[in-house]
PDB file of C-alpha atoms in Angstrom:
ATOM      1  CA  MET A   1      -0.051  -0.689  -0.144  1.00  0.00           C
ATOM      2  CA  HIS A   2       0.706   3.842  -0.828  1.00  0.00           C
ATOM      3  CA  PHE A   3       0.154   6.493   2.289  1.00  0.00           C
ATOM      4  CA  SER A   4       0.745   9.755   2.316  1.00  0.00           C
ATOM      5  CA  ILE A   5       1.572  10.732   6.228  1.00  0.00           C
ATOM      6  CA  ARG A   6       1.625  14.283   8.144  1.00  0.00           C
ATOM      7  CA  PHE A   7       2.670  14.759  11.595  1.00  0.00           C
ATOM      8  CA  LEU A   8       2.134  18.056  12.783  1.00  0.00           C
ATOM      9  CA  THR A   9       2.933  18.815  16.358  1.00  0.00           C
ATOM     10  CA  GLU A  10       1.901  22.534  17.641  1.00  0.00           C
ATOM     11  CA  TYR A  11       3.655  23.717  20.871  1.00  0.00           C
ATOM     12  CA  ARG A  12       2.290  27.028  22.791  1.00  0.00           C
ATOM     13  CA  TYR A  13       4.056  28.350  25.758  1.00  0.00           C
ATOM     14  CA  GLU A  14       2.649  30.662  28.845  1.00  0.00           C
ATOM     15  CA  HIS A  15       5.428  32.757  28.515  1.00  0.00           C
ATOM     16  CA  PRO A  16       8.583  33.380  26.030  1.00  0.00           C
ATOM     17  CA  VAL A  17      11.012  30.385  26.069  1.00  0.00           C
ATOM     18  CA  SER A  18      14.622  29.537  24.788  1.00  0.00           C
ATOM     19  CA  ASP A  19      16.982  27.114  24.365  1.00  0.00           C
ATOM     20  CA  ASN A  20      14.729  24.437  23.332  1.00  0.00           C
ATOM     21  CA  LEU A  21      15.842  21.062  22.262  1.00  0.00           C
ATOM     22  CA  ASN A  22      14.329  18.388  20.878  1.00  0.00           C
ATOM     23  CA  ALA A  23      14.525  14.899  19.684  1.00  0.00           C
ATOM     24  CA  LEU A  24      12.246  13.670  16.883  1.00  0.00           C
ATOM     25  CA  ARG A  25      12.090   9.821  15.653  1.00  0.00           C
ATOM     26  CA  VAL A  26       9.167  10.306  13.083  1.00  0.00           C
ATOM     27  CA  ARG A  27      10.851   9.162   9.882  1.00  0.00           C
ATOM     28  CA  PRO A  28       9.043   5.578   8.633  1.00  0.00           C
ATOM     29  CA  ALA A  29      11.844   2.992   8.373  1.00  0.00           C
ATOM     30  CA  THR A  30      13.085   1.341   5.679  1.00  0.00           C
ATOM     31  CA  THR A  31      12.538  -2.699   5.911  1.00  0.00           C
ATOM     32  CA  SER A  32      11.965  -5.477   3.800  1.00  0.00           C
ATOM     33  CA  THR A  33       8.631  -4.700   3.426  1.00  0.00           C
ATOM     34  CA  GLN A  34       8.359  -0.606   3.752  1.00  0.00           C
ATOM     35  CA  ARG A  35      10.324   1.710   2.264  1.00  0.00           C
ATOM     36  CA  CYS A  36      10.396   5.595   2.523  1.00  0.00           C
ATOM     37  CA  ASP A  37      10.058   7.454  -0.868  1.00  0.00           C
ATOM     38  CA  GLU A  38       9.851  11.075   0.743  1.00  0.00           C
ATOM     39  CA  PHE A  39      10.344  12.632   3.442  1.00  0.00           C
ATOM     40  CA  HIS A  40      10.401  16.659   4.703  1.00  0.00           C
ATOM     41  CA  THR A  41      10.516  18.199   7.792  1.00  0.00           C
ATOM     42  CA  ARG A  42       9.492  21.851   8.495  1.00  0.00           C
ATOM     43  CA  ILE A  43      10.214  23.604  12.380  1.00  0.00           C
ATOM     44  CA  ASP A  44       8.839  27.311  12.873  1.00  0.00           C
ATOM     45  CA  PRO A  45      10.987  29.000  14.298  1.00  0.00           C
ATOM     46  CA  GLU A  46      13.331  27.585  11.403  1.00  0.00           C
ATOM     47  CA  ALA A  47      15.980  25.862  13.061  1.00  0.00           C
ATOM     48  CA  ARG A  48      18.928  23.487  11.548  1.00  0.00           C
ATOM     49  CA  VAL A  49      17.950  19.563  11.787  1.00  0.00           C
ATOM     50  CA  SER A  50      20.706  17.284  12.305  1.00  0.00           C
ATOM     51  CA  ARG A  51      20.509  13.499  11.694  1.00  0.00           C
ATOM     52  CA  HIS A  52      21.764  10.512  13.332  1.00  0.00           C
ATOM     53  CA  LEU A  53      21.070   6.320  13.965  1.00  0.00           C
ATOM     54  CA  ASP A  54      20.729   5.815  17.419  1.00  0.00           C
ATOM     55  CA  TYR A  55      21.307   2.360  19.084  1.00  0.00           C
ATOM     56  CA  PHE A  56      18.498   0.644  17.475  1.00  0.00           C
ATOM     57  CA  GLY A  57      18.930   2.198  14.123  1.00  0.00           C
ATOM     58  CA  THR A  58      15.828   4.445  14.102  1.00  0.00           C
ATOM     59  CA  GLU A  59      16.671   7.797  12.490  1.00  0.00           C
ATOM     60  CA  VAL A  60      16.735  10.579  14.944  1.00  0.00           C
ATOM     61  CA  LEU A  61      15.753  14.336  14.057  1.00  0.00           C
ATOM     62  CA  GLU A  62      17.739  16.824  16.111  1.00  0.00           C
ATOM     63  CA  PHE A  63      17.653  20.695  16.326  1.00  0.00           C
ATOM     64  CA  GLY A  64      17.724  23.528  19.322  1.00  0.00           C
ATOM     65  CA  ILE A  65      16.168  27.040  19.297  1.00  0.00           C
ATOM     66  CA  PRO A  66      18.355  29.377  20.951  1.00  0.00           C
ATOM     67  CA  THR A  67      15.880  32.389  20.361  1.00  0.00           C
ATOM     68  CA  SER A  68      13.210  33.236  22.654  1.00  0.00           C
ATOM     69  CA  HIS A  69       9.729  32.064  20.989  1.00  0.00           C
ATOM     70  CA  GLU A  70       6.031  31.503  22.346  1.00  0.00           C
ATOM     71  CA  GLN A  71       4.990  28.782  19.842  1.00  0.00           C
ATOM     72  CA  LEU A  72       6.838  25.668  18.442  1.00  0.00           C
ATOM     73  CA  THR A  73       5.186  23.561  14.964  1.00  0.00           C
ATOM     74  CA  ILE A  74       6.931  20.802  13.688  1.00  0.00           C
ATOM     75  CA  ASP A  75       5.431  19.790  10.311  1.00  0.00           C
ATOM     76  CA  VAL A  76       6.532  16.166   9.203  1.00  0.00           C
ATOM     77  CA  ARG A  77       5.568  15.010   5.603  1.00  0.00           C
ATOM     78  CA  ALA A  78       6.450  11.283   4.432  1.00  0.00           C
ATOM     79  CA  ARG A  79       5.511   8.529   1.528  1.00  0.00           C
ATOM     80  CA  VAL A  80       5.505   5.607   2.422  1.00  0.00           C
ATOM     81  CA  VAL A  81       5.274   1.992   0.519  1.00  0.00           C
ATOM     82  CA  THR A  82       4.163  -1.296   2.356  1.00  0.00           C
ATOM     83  CA  SER A  83       3.807  -4.620   1.467  1.00  0.00           C
ATOM     84  CA  ALA A  84       2.187  -7.693   3.310  1.00  0.00           C
ATOM     85  CA  PRO A  85       5.122  -9.819   5.216  1.00  0.00           C
ATOM     86  CA  PRO A  86       5.506 -13.384   4.518  1.00  0.00           C
ATOM     87  CA  PRO A  87       4.583 -15.890   6.408  1.00  0.00           C
ATOM     88  CA  PRO A  88       6.040 -16.256  10.024  1.00  0.00           C
ATOM     89  CA  PRO A  89       8.205 -19.486  10.798  1.00  0.00           C
ATOM     90  CA  HIS A  90       6.536 -21.999  12.706  1.00  0.00           C
ATOM     91  CA  GLY A  91       9.536 -23.193  14.877  1.00  0.00           C
ATOM     92  CA  PRO A  92       9.425 -25.476  18.363  1.00  0.00           C
ATOM     93  CA  TRP A  93      10.173 -24.003  21.669  1.00  0.00           C
ATOM     94  CA  THR A  94      13.260 -25.616  21.460  1.00  0.00           C
ATOM     95  CA  GLY A  95      14.666 -23.279  19.061  1.00  0.00           C
ATOM     96  CA  VAL A  96      14.465 -20.686  21.170  1.00  0.00           C
ATOM     97  CA  ARG A  97      17.398 -22.246  23.479  1.00  0.00           C
ATOM     98  CA  SER A  98      19.318 -22.461  20.563  1.00  0.00           C
ATOM     99  CA  ASP A  99      22.679 -20.385  20.462  1.00  0.00           C
ATOM    100  CA  ALA A 100      21.903 -18.651  17.622  1.00  0.00           C
ATOM    101  CA  TYR A 101      18.554 -17.667  18.297  1.00  0.00           C
ATOM    102  CA  VAL A 102      20.216 -15.975  21.879  1.00  0.00           C
ATOM    103  CA  GLU A 103      22.687 -14.479  19.892  1.00  0.00           C
ATOM    104  CA  ALA A 104      20.158 -12.826  17.498  1.00  0.00           C
ATOM    105  CA  ALA A 105      18.067 -11.791  20.590  1.00  0.00           C
ATOM    106  CA  GLY A 106      20.916  -9.686  22.229  1.00  0.00           C
ATOM    107  CA  GLU A 107      19.183  -7.281  24.919  1.00  0.00           C
ATOM    108  CA  PHE A 108      15.470  -8.188  24.274  1.00  0.00           C
ATOM    109  CA  LEU A 109      15.592 -11.017  26.011  1.00  0.00           C
ATOM    110  CA  LEU A 110      16.196  -9.253  28.959  1.00  0.00           C
ATOM    111  CA  PRO A 111      13.912  -8.546  31.749  1.00  0.00           C
ATOM    112  CA  TRP A 112      12.102  -4.973  31.588  1.00  0.00           C
ATOM    113  CA  GLN A 113      11.389  -2.568  34.520  1.00  0.00           C
ATOM    114  CA  ASP A 114      10.654  -4.378  37.827  1.00  0.00           C
ATOM    115  CA  GLN A 115       9.377  -7.304  35.953  1.00  0.00           C
ATOM    116  CA  PRO A 116      10.544 -10.556  38.137  1.00  0.00           C
ATOM    117  CA  ALA A 117       8.353  -8.725  41.816  1.00  0.00           C
ATOM    118  CA  ILE A 118       5.814  -7.916  38.859  1.00  0.00           C
ATOM    119  CA  ALA A 119       2.840  -9.670  40.499  1.00  0.00           C
ATOM    120  CA  GLY A 120      -0.904 -10.621  39.148  1.00  0.00           C
ATOM    121  CA  LEU A 121       0.566 -12.111  36.058  1.00  0.00           C
ATOM    122  CA  ASP A 122       0.673 -15.832  36.747  1.00  0.00           C
ATOM    123  CA  GLY A 123      -2.662 -17.021  34.703  1.00  0.00           C
ATOM    124  CA  LEU A 124      -1.730 -14.866  32.039  1.00  0.00           C
ATOM    125  CA  GLN A 125       1.852 -16.521  32.380  1.00  0.00           C
ATOM    126  CA  GLY A 126       0.563 -20.088  32.704  1.00  0.00           C
ATOM    127  CA  SER A 127      -1.744 -19.373  29.005  1.00  0.00           C
ATOM    128  CA  ILE A 128       1.413 -18.126  27.150  1.00  0.00           C
ATOM    129  CA  GLY A 129       3.641 -21.473  28.551  1.00  0.00           C
ATOM    130  CA  ALA A 130       1.007 -23.651  27.407  1.00  0.00           C
ATOM    131  CA  ALA A 131       0.547 -22.962  23.818  1.00  0.00           C
ATOM    132  CA  SER A 132       2.366 -25.501  21.373  1.00  0.00           C
ATOM    133  CA  ASP A 133       5.413 -23.482  19.698  1.00  0.00           C
ATOM    134  CA  PRO A 134       5.948 -20.055  20.246  1.00  0.00           C
ATOM    135  CA  LEU A 135       4.078 -18.728  16.885  1.00  0.00           C
ATOM    136  CA  ALA A 136       0.937 -20.175  18.791  1.00  0.00           C
ATOM    137  CA  ALA A 137       1.953 -18.345  21.608  1.00  0.00           C
ATOM    138  CA  LEU A 138       1.905 -15.206  19.602  1.00  0.00           C
ATOM    139  CA  LYS A 139      -1.153 -16.369  18.054  1.00  0.00           C
ATOM    140  CA  LEU A 140      -3.020 -16.699  21.954  1.00  0.00           C
ATOM    141  CA  LEU A 141      -1.515 -13.356  22.854  1.00  0.00           C
ATOM    142  CA  ILE A 142      -3.375 -11.050  20.418  1.00  0.00           C
ATOM    143  CA  GLU A 143      -6.629 -12.358  21.854  1.00  0.00           C
ATOM    144  CA  LEU A 144      -5.269 -13.160  25.474  1.00  0.00           C
ATOM    145  CA  ILE A 145      -4.491  -9.234  25.751  1.00  0.00           C
ATOM    146  CA  PRO A 146      -7.320  -7.812  24.620  1.00  0.00           C
ATOM    147  CA  ASP A 147      -9.659 -10.157  26.467  1.00  0.00           C
ATOM    148  CA  THR A 148      -8.084  -9.533  29.806  1.00  0.00           C
ATOM    149  CA  PHE A 149      -7.678  -5.704  28.990  1.00  0.00           C
ATOM    150  CA  GLU A 150     -10.065  -2.827  28.601  1.00  0.00           C
ATOM    151  CA  TYR A 151      -8.889  -0.760  26.074  1.00  0.00           C
ATOM    152  CA  ARG A 152     -10.076   2.817  27.497  1.00  0.00           C
ATOM    153  CA  ARG A 153      -7.621   6.155  26.786  1.00  0.00           C
ATOM    154  CA  GLY A 154      -6.949   8.207  30.032  1.00  0.00           C
ATOM    155  CA  ALA A 155      -6.822   4.967  32.171  1.00  0.00           C
ATOM    156  CA  THR A 156      -3.331   5.275  32.126  1.00  0.00           C
ATOM    157  CA  TYR A 157      -0.573   7.985  31.370  1.00  0.00           C
ATOM    158  CA  VAL A 158       3.156   7.511  28.908  1.00  0.00           C
ATOM    159  CA  GLY A 159       5.193   6.941  32.161  1.00  0.00           C
ATOM    160  CA  SER A 160       2.796   3.674  33.405  1.00  0.00           C
ATOM    161  CA  THR A 161       4.249   0.527  34.368  1.00  0.00           C
ATOM    162  CA  VAL A 162       2.582  -3.077  33.774  1.00  0.00           C
ATOM    163  CA  THR A 163       1.314  -2.929  37.382  1.00  0.00           C
ATOM    164  CA  ASP A 164      -0.597   0.223  36.679  1.00  0.00           C
ATOM    165  CA  LEU A 165      -2.167  -1.798  33.855  1.00  0.00           C
ATOM    166  CA  LEU A 166      -2.573  -4.580  35.948  1.00  0.00           C
ATOM    167  CA  GLU A 167      -3.983  -2.455  38.711  1.00  0.00           C
ATOM    168  CA  ALA A 168      -6.704  -0.271  36.172  1.00  0.00           C
ATOM    169  CA  GLY A 169      -7.313  -3.230  34.361  1.00  0.00           C
ATOM    170  CA  ALA A 170      -7.406  -0.766  31.289  1.00  0.00           C
ATOM    171  CA  GLY A 171      -5.071   1.227  29.304  1.00  0.00           C
ATOM    172  CA  VAL A 172      -3.749   1.942  25.549  1.00  0.00           C
ATOM    173  CA  CYS A 173      -1.653   0.207  22.826  1.00  0.00           C
ATOM    174  CA  GLN A 174       1.809   1.319  24.636  1.00  0.00           C
ATOM    175  CA  ASP A 175       0.606  -0.797  28.083  1.00  0.00           C
ATOM    176  CA  PHE A 176      -0.518  -3.594  26.067  1.00  0.00           C
ATOM    177  CA  VAL A 177       2.644  -3.751  24.043  1.00  0.00           C
ATOM    178  CA  HIS A 178       4.425  -3.473  27.756  1.00  0.00           C
ATOM    179  CA  VAL A 179       2.790  -6.380  29.754  1.00  0.00           C
ATOM    180  CA  SER A 180       3.399  -8.451  26.531  1.00  0.00           C
ATOM    181  CA  LEU A 181       6.808  -7.586  26.513  1.00  0.00           C
ATOM    182  CA  VAL A 182       7.187  -9.065  29.759  1.00  0.00           C
ATOM    183  CA  LEU A 183       5.611 -12.413  29.041  1.00  0.00           C
ATOM    184  CA  LEU A 184       7.014 -13.251  26.004  1.00  0.00           C
ATOM    185  CA  ARG A 185      10.724 -12.637  27.378  1.00  0.00           C
ATOM    186  CA  ARG A 186       9.299 -14.959  30.446  1.00  0.00           C
ATOM    187  CA  HIS A 187       9.215 -17.579  28.090  1.00  0.00           C
ATOM    188  CA  GLY A 188      12.459 -17.200  26.228  1.00  0.00           C
ATOM    189  CA  ILE A 189      10.868 -15.191  23.462  1.00  0.00           C
ATOM    190  CA  ALA A 190      12.893 -12.297  22.440  1.00  0.00           C
ATOM    191  CA  ALA A 191      10.513  -9.243  21.790  1.00  0.00           C
ATOM    192  CA  ARG A 192      10.919  -5.142  21.350  1.00  0.00           C
ATOM    193  CA  TYR A 193       8.924  -2.086  21.749  1.00  0.00           C
ATOM    194  CA  VAL A 194       7.701  -0.700  17.479  1.00  0.00           C
ATOM    195  CA  SER A 195       6.798   3.164  17.603  1.00  0.00           C
ATOM    196  CA  GLY A 196       4.585   3.665  14.137  1.00  0.00           C
ATOM    197  CA  TYR A 197       1.492   4.734  12.180  1.00  0.00           C
ATOM    198  CA  LEU A 198      -1.516   2.099  11.275  1.00  0.00           C
ATOM    199  CA  TRP A 199      -4.051   2.529   8.707  1.00  0.00           C
ATOM    200  CA  ALA A 200      -7.200   2.219  10.862  1.00  0.00           C
ATOM    201  CA  ALA A 201      -9.942   1.936   8.263  1.00  0.00           C
ATOM    202  CA  PRO A 202     -12.716  -0.399   8.232  1.00  0.00           C
ATOM    203  CA  GLU A 203     -12.074  -2.585   5.421  1.00  0.00           C
ATOM    204  CA  ASP A 204     -15.575  -2.314   4.012  1.00  0.00           C
ATOM    205  CA  GLU A 205     -15.125   1.306   3.948  1.00  0.00           C
ATOM    206  CA  GLY A 206     -13.895   3.139   1.217  1.00  0.00           C
ATOM    207  CA  SER A 207     -11.859   6.106   3.042  1.00  0.00           C
ATOM    208  CA  ASP A 208      -8.963   7.403   1.665  1.00  0.00           C
ATOM    209  CA  SER A 209      -7.795   9.747   4.405  1.00  0.00           C
ATOM    210  CA  LEU A 210      -7.990   9.150   8.115  1.00  0.00           C
ATOM    211  CA  GLU A 211      -6.865  11.120  10.893  1.00  0.00           C
ATOM    212  CA  VAL A 212      -4.894   8.529  13.415  1.00  0.00           C
ATOM    213  CA  ASP A 213      -2.465   8.505  16.023  1.00  0.00           C
ATOM    214  CA  THR A 214       0.593   7.007  16.140  1.00  0.00           C
ATOM    215  CA  HIS A 215       0.779   3.562  17.193  1.00  0.00           C
ATOM    216  CA  ALA A 216       2.354   0.954  19.176  1.00  0.00           C
ATOM    217  CA  TRP A 217       3.202  -2.991  18.919  1.00  0.00           C
ATOM    218  CA  LEU A 218       5.720  -5.506  19.240  1.00  0.00           C
ATOM    219  CA  GLU A 219       7.435  -7.300  17.002  1.00  0.00           C
ATOM    220  CA  ALA A 220       8.509 -11.096  18.345  1.00  0.00           C
ATOM    221  CA  LEU A 221      11.854 -13.164  16.981  1.00  0.00           C
ATOM    222  CA  LEU A 222      10.787 -16.991  16.186  1.00  0.00           C
ATOM    223  CA  PRO A 223      12.963 -20.044  15.752  1.00  0.00           C
ATOM    224  CA  GLY A 224      13.239 -21.292  12.197  1.00  0.00           C
ATOM    225  CA  THR A 225      10.581 -23.573  11.674  1.00  0.00           C
ATOM    226  CA  ASP A 226      12.883 -26.423  11.612  1.00  0.00           C
ATOM    227  CA  GLY A 227      14.116 -25.013  14.858  1.00  0.00           C
ATOM    228  CA  ARG A 228      17.880 -24.365  13.025  1.00  0.00           C
ATOM    229  CA  GLY A 229      16.828 -21.964  10.707  1.00  0.00           C
ATOM    230  CA  GLU A 230      17.643 -17.963  10.894  1.00  0.00           C
ATOM    231  CA  PRO A 231      15.166 -16.477  13.757  1.00  0.00           C
ATOM    232  CA  VAL A 232      12.775 -14.335  12.072  1.00  0.00           C
ATOM    233  CA  TRP A 233      11.098 -10.914  13.636  1.00  0.00           C
ATOM    234  CA  VAL A 234       7.324 -10.984  13.404  1.00  0.00           C
ATOM    235  CA  GLY A 235       4.909  -7.959  14.179  1.00  0.00           C
ATOM    236  CA  VAL A 236       2.438  -8.736  16.600  1.00  0.00           C
ATOM    237  CA  ASP A 237      -0.513  -5.785  17.277  1.00  0.00           C
ATOM    238  CA  PRO A 238      -2.016  -7.019  20.785  1.00  0.00           C
ATOM    239  CA  THR A 239      -4.259  -3.626  20.402  1.00  0.00           C
ATOM    240  CA  ASN A 240      -5.818  -5.278  17.451  1.00  0.00           C
ATOM    241  CA  ARG A 241      -5.793  -8.680  17.698  1.00  0.00           C
ATOM    242  CA  ARG A 242      -3.825  -9.677  15.123  1.00  0.00           C
ATOM    243  CA  LEU A 243      -0.330  -9.808  13.373  1.00  0.00           C
ATOM    244  CA  THR A 244       1.068  -6.745  11.580  1.00  0.00           C
ATOM    245  CA  GLY A 245       0.571  -6.340   7.959  1.00  0.00           C
ATOM    246  CA  GLU A 246       0.925  -3.656   5.353  1.00  0.00           C
ATOM    247  CA  THR A 247      -1.471  -1.453   6.941  1.00  0.00           C
ATOM    248  CA  HIS A 248       1.172  -1.131   9.857  1.00  0.00           C
ATOM    249  CA  VAL A 249       3.826   2.123   8.764  1.00  0.00           C
ATOM    250  CA  LYS A 250       7.210   1.071  11.546  1.00  0.00           C
ATOM    251  CA  ILE A 251       9.032   4.173  12.904  1.00  0.00           C
ATOM    252  CA  GLY A 252      11.638   2.269  14.823  1.00  0.00           C
ATOM    253  CA  HIS A 253      11.478  -0.125  17.464  1.00  0.00           C
ATOM    254  CA  GLY A 254      13.671  -0.476  21.147  1.00  0.00           C
ATOM    255  CA  ARG A 255      13.554  -2.245  24.296  1.00  0.00           C
ATOM    256  CA  PHE A 256      10.204   0.001  25.383  1.00  0.00           C
ATOM    257  CA  TYR A 257       8.789   2.931  24.984  1.00  0.00           C
ATOM    258  CA  ALA A 258      11.264   4.997  26.257  1.00  0.00           C
ATOM    259  CA  ASP A 259      13.379   4.085  23.774  1.00  0.00           C
ATOM    260  CA  THR A 260      11.040   5.321  20.698  1.00  0.00           C
ATOM    261  CA  PRO A 261       9.132   8.807  21.574  1.00  0.00           C
ATOM    262  CA  PRO A 262       7.815  10.193  18.478  1.00  0.00           C
ATOM    263  CA  VAL A 263       9.364  14.071  20.536  1.00  0.00           C
ATOM    264  CA  LYS A 264      11.270  14.295  23.042  1.00  0.00           C
ATOM    265  CA  GLY A 265      12.890  17.810  24.201  1.00  0.00           C
ATOM    266  CA  VAL A 266      13.555  20.439  27.024  1.00  0.00           C
ATOM    267  CA  TYR A 267      13.344  24.089  27.168  1.00  0.00           C
ATOM    268  CA  ARG A 268      14.225  27.272  29.515  1.00  0.00           C
ATOM    269  CA  GLY A 269      11.260  29.000  30.496  1.00  0.00           C
ATOM    270  CA  GLY A 270       8.680  28.866  33.310  1.00  0.00           C
ATOM    271  CA  GLY A 271       4.812  28.633  32.746  1.00  0.00           C
ATOM    272  CA  SER A 272       2.901  25.961  31.321  1.00  0.00           C
ATOM    273  CA  SER A 273       2.556  24.629  27.610  1.00  0.00           C
ATOM    274  CA  ALA A 274      -0.183  23.677  25.643  1.00  0.00           C
ATOM    275  CA  LEU A 275       0.419  20.643  23.373  1.00  0.00           C
ATOM    276  CA  ASP A 276      -2.048  20.150  19.646  1.00  0.00           C
ATOM    277  CA  ALA A 277      -0.546  17.005  18.100  1.00  0.00           C
ATOM    278  CA  ASN A 278      -2.412  15.181  14.905  1.00  0.00           C
ATOM    279  CA  VAL A 279      -1.597  12.646  12.478  1.00  0.00           C
ATOM    280  CA  GLN A 280      -3.209  12.583   8.777  1.00  0.00           C
ATOM    281  CA  MET A 281      -3.129   9.447   6.999  1.00  0.00           C
ATOM    282  CA  SER A 282      -4.058   9.237   3.084  1.00  0.00           C
ATOM    283  CA  ARG A 283      -4.463   6.261   1.209  1.00  0.00           C
ATOM    284  CA  LEU A 284      -2.329   6.991  -2.209  1.00  0.00           C
ATOM    285  CA  ASP A 285      -2.264   3.811  -4.469  1.00  0.00           C
ATOM    286  CA  PRO A 286      -3.607   0.374  -2.411  1.00  0.00           C
ATOM    287  CA  GLN A 287      -2.461  -1.670  -5.081  1.00  0.00           C
ATOM    288  CA  ALA A 288       1.508  -0.715  -4.874  1.00  0.00           C
ATOM    289  CA  GLY A 289       3.794  -3.080  -3.046  1.00  0.00           C
ATOM    290  CA  ALA A 290       7.044  -2.224  -1.615  1.00  0.00           C
ATOM    291  CA  ARG A 291      10.082  -3.477  -3.147  1.00  0.00           C
ATOM    292  CA  ALA A 292      13.192  -4.951  -0.727  1.00  0.00           C
TER     293      ALA A 292
END
């Protein structure tokens, strides 16, 4: 599928601010099933933007505004082409203990937050462990999480923990991904947090443009079908009960949300600020496919 994406972020400050330093992770990634054909960024007040790849390979745009200002606008536009991923491998549980798997998994097997001490996950953990193989565990996960937790805006906030989700019984995509990371890693399946955009138009409607939010899902590392082949990262969207496909546009990944925030910054000045963020996603050519 071929998408046009506009990510518009506007800050208004109660009093003039200066030394406004920001890091953006908003550019769609280039992968075997996705390519970014165009990407433009406009900053107002005007600023020089530098680019680099972070530790996980996500492109980071950095800029600073030293002069006094009362408003900041970040206008990001991109054109992206995606295609459906191949079928995921169907390897056995023994595959996640192979040397090749552990080497490919790296830090995405390590515990997160206070994982060993999190209480209230025994039932969910037991259900995942009863799956016949890692792929079956992923398919169970995408039903188990939304069946267990209600999707509700405002139930949690950007700094919420897995414990907060368990206590509230509700959360958003970020929370669903975080609890999924804990469950999968406890069973030896490497998993990483993914940020991006999701084309969320109902399949039976012909919408060509939507206002969407940035979205979160995860990628899990599955062993090769014979248990010895090369492991493969597979996208999993527990919020929408499915494996990811060509409607998911990836920006980047990390161990958890703090590694992939779309906008992160600091400034010098007092008073409060107001944020208005909008993502407009348009489908340009549903028949287009990405070239590897």
